[in-house]
């Protein structure tokens, strides 16, 4: 059988193209923890690893990673459908190939009228791709379902979250919401705004999160993935959010005048 192969588009930019160098880089961010959360979902940033890798690494170090993962990313390119599910193929990274779970991806299309089978939104989108090397570093074998969200219709996001909960209620699955927080404000302003978002995530209040994003004009690129992840996780039995780490790009660059905020959370 011939599978569609998605080659990495930000290897050599967001993270190393060379596998040994990438492994060495990620190893700096992985923490050995005795106890790990059994999470329904996580919130993880998606910038270049030198900026957001420490947050991503601590999140992934803090949780059990199952054999099945759904990665929800925002649509930065504008290509494809509003709720775009890639239902077949293989994604390649410097660490090797990861196969899409085709039966379950197609089940989403079958049971959710708001979702579309679509590859275009995924071909140049980095927000899903950058999660894979971290997951591969920790867990050698898993299947995943990539989803890119660009649907501003809250009702559709609710329908999609409900469909995920229905399909995966009997399965051991992790939902990854890929998002950065405030973009290009000074560090103090970013932290003030991002704290409002993180408090809403901690309370598992996705409606409050959206209200803060709108009222305070918070430039959180992945509010849709985070909204869906919180809502689906609650339907799957999650009862609380745990904020694991917060940093900004200035912590790496030394420039705090215009930063991007990065928050990591586990939803358990």
XYZ file of N, CA and C in Angstrom, residues 85-88 100-117 145 160 162-168:
93
model
N -9.200 17.603 9.100
C -8.661 16.352 9.637
C -7.921 15.632 8.512
N -6.643 15.393 8.711
C -5.888 14.584 7.752
C -6.107 13.127 8.133
N -6.673 12.351 7.225
C -7.183 11.028 7.590
C -6.291 9.868 7.170
N -5.253 10.136 6.394
C -4.393 9.033 5.982
C -2.990 9.543 5.685
N -0.625 8.081 10.672
C -1.956 8.538 11.059
C -2.833 7.319 11.347
N -3.641 7.413 12.401
C -4.594 6.350 12.718
C -5.808 6.527 11.804
N -5.766 5.872 10.662
C -6.770 6.099 9.628
C -8.185 5.713 10.052
N -8.394 4.545 10.682
C -9.770 4.195 11.056
C -10.415 5.229 11.972
N -9.680 5.697 12.960
C -10.265 6.645 13.907
C -10.364 8.045 13.313
N -9.423 8.418 12.463
C -9.528 9.712 11.783
C -10.768 9.744 10.897
N -11.017 8.648 10.206
C -12.208 8.580 9.359
C -13.489 8.509 10.181
N -13.387 7.945 11.385
C -14.547 7.921 12.275
C -14.948 9.341 12.671
N -13.965 10.213 12.862
C -14.266 11.616 13.165
C -15.051 12.238 12.017
N -14.594 12.018 10.794
C -15.290 12.575 9.629
C -16.711 12.027 9.544
N -16.853 10.757 9.827
C -18.161 10.101 9.732
C -19.146 10.647 10.761
N -18.657 10.916 11.975
C -19.564 11.264 13.070
C -19.649 12.758 13.357
N -18.816 13.565 12.712
C -18.835 15.001 12.999
C -19.062 15.786 11.715
N -20.236 16.375 11.604
C -20.585 17.121 10.393
C -19.743 18.382 10.227
N -19.162 18.875 11.320
C -18.381 20.111 11.250
C -16.967 19.879 10.735
N -16.511 18.632 10.720
C -15.132 18.322 10.328
C -15.068 17.895 8.865
N -13.932 18.172 8.240
C -13.725 17.821 6.835
C -12.437 17.029 6.662
N -12.476 16.091 5.739
C -11.258 15.383 5.338
C -10.461 16.329 4.445
N -3.636 11.549 15.145
C -4.596 12.172 14.234
C -4.302 13.667 14.222
N -17.557 19.574 17.416
C -16.331 18.800 17.201
C -15.814 18.211 18.509
N -17.550 17.519 21.142
C -18.476 16.459 21.532
C -18.245 15.177 20.755
N -17.938 15.318 19.471
C -17.664 14.136 18.647
C -16.396 13.428 19.113
N -15.365 14.195 19.439
C -14.132 13.586 19.944
C -14.408 12.797 21.219
N -15.178 13.398 22.115
C -15.480 12.724 23.382
C -16.271 11.444 23.152
N -17.203 11.486 22.221
C -18.012 10.298 21.937
C -17.165 9.180 21.325
N -16.314 9.529 20.384
C -15.518 8.522 19.673
C -14.455 7.906 20.569
N -13.864 8.725 21.456
C -12.694 8.267 22.212
C -12.985 7.982 23.685
